[in-house]
């Protein structure tokens, strides 16, 4: 971590604080990134000039000492956490334990991330610690630029993701169509069934996921609808899968849209416009271009095709109603953003590219790959065909 | 929500603030509880005298209006969020949008939960909003007492959990033992394999889970170790499963410990002491008793059996090294706590009871059920045998 955190250390020097404190759940992405440790319960990570220091309960102490990427690990018992809790109650006792940890490292002023709980920040202030918000998200910027090992981890999750997509596409391709509904083994093929098969495929790959989108028809026109019920022929089926490797913690992310049978001319037109916007975005990706510019290029294509965007109409609920992409790493949504105000792209940024066009009356279309920005353009971490007609690739 | 939130409203009156603001991810448990809405991205929920009000992006607006348990839902576009972001940048633009939402509801002073991000709290303060921390966790207390519908939801998740436990126990019971290692279909039966089969069983039940513990031998002696590698005969295998129903969001939680073949006398002794402590804790559960007292009873039994507890030695890393239980609901760890300083139990509290004894040299043992406190005792929401020797119950 030492090299990666240099920018954070110089920010601490500039703002004249003694340390940077992360008080967060053990699976919170920034916590995991800086500490190199993952735990079910919250713990504290302190970054100072002389290293990365962890404060964990006795329950995590042994594992933290062997697994964390830290210069020191301290058990809360070393600061008599139990006595403090008995004397001051659980809330103030916890704060006084953190205060003792800070004092032990000669820290009396800290910067905290924007996501730091106000209960901790104001509580430490009440105990005399000087707390300021690190408003520039320096760690977020550090995290946005991936190392080779991080890119490999994301690439691996994305490869598992592709095998899960093949399971889903295969189910749709192999389904029988009766009265406009897809059937699998005599039962209607539902969003829920396809989702389950995707998730089982990913579990077997060592990945976990909270949510998967398999949305058909009007459901697919709401980009955040998970989808439900029988899949229908002639309607668009949007499949968006964003698994996390359980071991490394890194996410993948991809979306494909399929239509079994004949799509309407209008649906096909929207698919082609989305595909064109997708290709235009990829063509634009290189160091120096901003996420704002890439998003603008996608809006150009979609507006030229005759559809609304949030740029042409900020209140529209049909057309192109989301950003073009986001960074992916230990969090599914992190920097940089490929949308209004999006940052300048740099080598090592890993971003999704995912334009779409939506209307409940027609359905939804979205196409999404995951790419890494390189010195002279990008490398696509996704290797999966883009076609509206499903094929059985299992 | 109106009835349940009465205690929050009177706390707002007492502290003389206009509203209570939750700024959190859409799957954060308090956010989900108060808003009745779940979304992948952060949004804001404002509780005032006249209702529950949501502020969501255009992407969530349609679904929030139909799904949320709210008196009003506003699209950020109504406050010109995009113009504010263009003028002030993403961070301050977001804060100014929230400020406009508060002003629209005549709110100039707010209480926020302890987990409120300091970036939001201090940012709103800079814009002239009076922000205080709600330090008593009133919403946490409201959430700790479950309604009938919530208890049913938890009971249902726990029933799915039991079916997954039967899959795991069945695999262990049916395994062949060769050279002290468990085999399944000719391959060593590993923690990872059992975990995968548990997770697949739960997916088929409509449940999701981030982590599962199937830990054998020395791994099982670390209560937070997920376990890895081949399972061994004569060693304790701790299986701890805590799934969340994807639809309702409510968790279940249970643990069993199995030994294939002959446990050592010492391991058997620890199993029996754990079981005795478990039964003693259950016997104690009724309204009026405190979580602290229940935990004390468990410590009594375990200390009497000759093992250390965090009460007899706060720095011990063997023996009984965690609390006796925690509330379960939309969060896997919520109030009340059955541990040092734990609150008085009340009807409707849903808590785990999970004593254990740990030592890397011997292994780990933990037994856990999930119960609801009733008017005159408790009802066990778990219906799964407790036995050290595994049986195939599939």
PDB file of C-alpha atoms in Angstrom, chain B residues 51 371 375:
ATOM      1  CA  UNK B  51     -44.940  12.255   6.624  1.00  0.00           C
ATOM      2  CA  UNK B 371     -35.723 -16.833  18.572  1.00  0.00           C
ATOM      3  CA  UNK B 375     -44.999 -11.989  26.250  1.00  0.00           C
TER       4      UNK B 375
END
